[in-house]
Each structure stands twice: as C-alpha cells, then as structure tokens.
XYZ file of C-alpha atoms in Angstrom:
68
model
C 160.861 98.744 106.095
C 161.991 102.353 106.532
C 165.368 103.660 105.468
C 167.135 106.893 106.317
C 169.711 107.929 103.751
C 172.138 110.821 104.118
C 174.290 111.860 101.171
C 177.046 114.477 101.128
C 178.904 115.679 98.055
C 181.961 117.867 98.472
C 184.194 119.174 95.699
C 187.856 120.217 95.944
C 189.915 121.448 93.030
C 193.654 121.954 92.534
C 193.077 125.271 90.755
C 190.477 128.007 91.322
C 187.104 127.389 89.685
C 185.654 130.407 87.891
C 182.244 128.968 87.059
C 180.636 125.564 87.495
C 177.286 124.005 86.582
C 176.157 120.852 88.344
C 173.062 118.762 87.642
C 171.691 116.824 90.639
C 169.338 113.860 90.557
C 169.081 112.679 94.152
C 165.366 112.266 94.902
C 164.046 108.726 94.319
C 160.808 108.443 92.347
C 157.748 107.220 94.259
C 156.376 103.973 92.914
C 154.624 100.716 93.817
C 157.501 99.494 95.974
C 158.727 102.732 97.569
C 157.409 106.035 98.864
C 159.523 108.999 99.918
C 158.190 110.213 103.280
C 160.431 113.257 103.630
C 163.133 114.916 101.606
C 165.464 117.877 102.084
C 168.302 119.376 100.082
C 170.802 121.692 101.765
C 173.057 123.630 99.405
C 176.093 125.591 100.587
C 178.270 127.668 98.284
C 176.032 127.263 95.232
C 172.789 128.634 93.848
C 169.884 126.565 92.558
C 169.230 127.892 89.070
C 166.319 125.710 88.016
C 164.361 122.647 89.115
C 162.592 120.393 86.628
C 161.448 116.841 85.975
C 163.519 115.168 83.267
C 162.091 112.868 80.568
C 162.607 109.820 82.852
C 160.538 111.421 85.656
C 163.533 112.331 87.841
C 163.530 115.447 90.010
C 166.481 117.409 88.607
C 168.225 120.480 90.035
C 170.716 122.649 88.177
C 173.181 124.389 90.491
C 175.750 127.053 89.698
C 178.904 128.049 91.536
C 180.740 131.265 90.822
C 184.338 131.044 91.923
C 187.039 133.564 92.578
C-alpha cells in the first residue's frame, strides 16, 4: 500500500511576534513495516537553523522566525 500525505502548518497571532523558535518532527522513520519513498519540506517565512536526529531517531528541524 502506498500513501501520500500532505501536511500544512500555519500560525496566526493576535499580537506581533518578535522572535519564535519551532521544532519540527514530521518525517516518519523507515522501519520493517514502512519505507519513505520521497520527502520534501517547504518553509515560508522562517529559516532552518539546524537539522539533527534526536535520541529517538527522529529527523528534527529547528526553525526560527524573526518578526516585526
């Protein structure tokens, strides 16, 4: 079985945001029962600061947003 998953996260705030850090864990881990065939991450309005594998084996991205 093949699945196509699309995920969108959008943030809106009542007051201006001066600085924001966001940690993303969106990529499933390959294993016996699943294999990721393709993967893409599109980021708008933020900067990817660092990418690392956490202690559980998850692909982790740290994003920053500098506001007004």
